[in-house]
Amino acid sequence: MNIFGYKIVNKWLAGAGLIILLSALFIPAEVHGKATTIFIGAIGFGLLGLGTGNKKFASEAKAIVIIVIVALSIKVTLLEAYIVPTGSMEETIMTGDFLIGSRFVYGLRTPDWIGVPYTDIGFFIPYIQLPKFKNPEVGDVLIFKYPRDKYVKYVKRCIAGPGDTILIENKQVYLNGSLAQLPKNYVFSQPEIPKTMRQREIYLSSDKNINKDNMGPISIPKKGDYFTIDSTTNWRELLPIMLMDGNTAKLVSKKKTYYFTLQDPFEVDRRKGHPSVYEPYAGWSEKGNLITPWTRRIPDDYFEFLVINDIPLSEWSSYEIKQNYYWAMGDNRDDSLDSRYWGLIPENFILGEALFAYFSLNLRTWIPRFDRIGTIID
């Protein structure tokens, strides 16, 4: 094997290089356990090959490094791999589908983080985006970072974009006043929820009788929009947007300062391997000083003590939106945790457009679904 002028003559190293390449390209980050096993196994395989007494150690080591760099460069710039763990997009995408998404169609961008794959060893880098082929459009199937836990990826269909207005009435979606076309493989599996019934977990439901089948109208912000800041400001809507735009916010009282975060308190400890809520969160721990903008533990009148980017709220009169936002929902409308529950998707959280399934596995029986391989996502 010849890699950019460096020869691999050892079959063990050739095998290790192939495993590293395929795992880096096609093993989704969600499969942490298997991915870690494959990655460490590949390194061990390569070291075993180096230990066979091959005299071209330097050349082979350089070739392995190049393989790793090329594989990871492709993954963080051109392709996005994702395994679908839920049925929220059925029948368009099935639970257990392994998807390939295009990163470059919405503009190549630097990764948020660079480091050792499938570990926490690394560092964050500034966000830079190159020119795009197109913007995300209504109907596109998006792969994106979950706004309440950026380490988790979601796949949903784009329902509305920046500047649009969305209304959901009797399960039907109206986009800018017109009835939106349902996806080809949509699923409704539950009776309609009456308009008078309120679901407290729904986005912006704090003072309205709304539910997943009846909500809105909701305006989707676009870059350059202005929000007036005064006594009527809906901070449940604006504060998450400001945080997603990269601003900082805190509530300052005489006794204590509370810092706003978009990170769900349950997700932090789950990732650390603990079933409990992350201790620094206020309301869960007496010593906690972190709060989320959607928590109901904050009365509306407390927002007058907001400090944004270390500037008191009294010095703010308006806010300009820094990026475009999107609204996404699952094709399986009655079994999808989507924008109806957690709100807007910032443009810089969108990783790519889902293209096709390169593999599929029945997650109950672990039997491959070969008929799904190559399925185009539309």
Tab-separated table of C-alpha atoms in Angstrom, residues 12-13 43-53:
chain	number	residue	atom	x	y	z
A	12	TRP	CA	-0.706	-5.552	10.130
A	13	LEU	CA	-0.237	-1.820	9.632
A	43	ILE	CA	-4.050	1.390	17.525
A	44	GLY	CA	-3.087	-1.875	19.196
A	45	PHE	CA	-3.241	-3.649	15.861
A	46	GLY	CA	-0.844	-1.116	14.379
A	47	LEU	CA	1.566	-1.378	17.293
A	48	LEU	CA	1.551	-5.146	16.905
A	49	GLY	CA	2.546	-4.692	13.293
A	50	LEU	CA	5.353	-2.316	14.239
A	51	GLY	CA	6.620	-4.896	16.677
A	52	THR	CA	7.244	-7.466	13.953
A	53	GLY	CA	10.666	-5.967	13.193
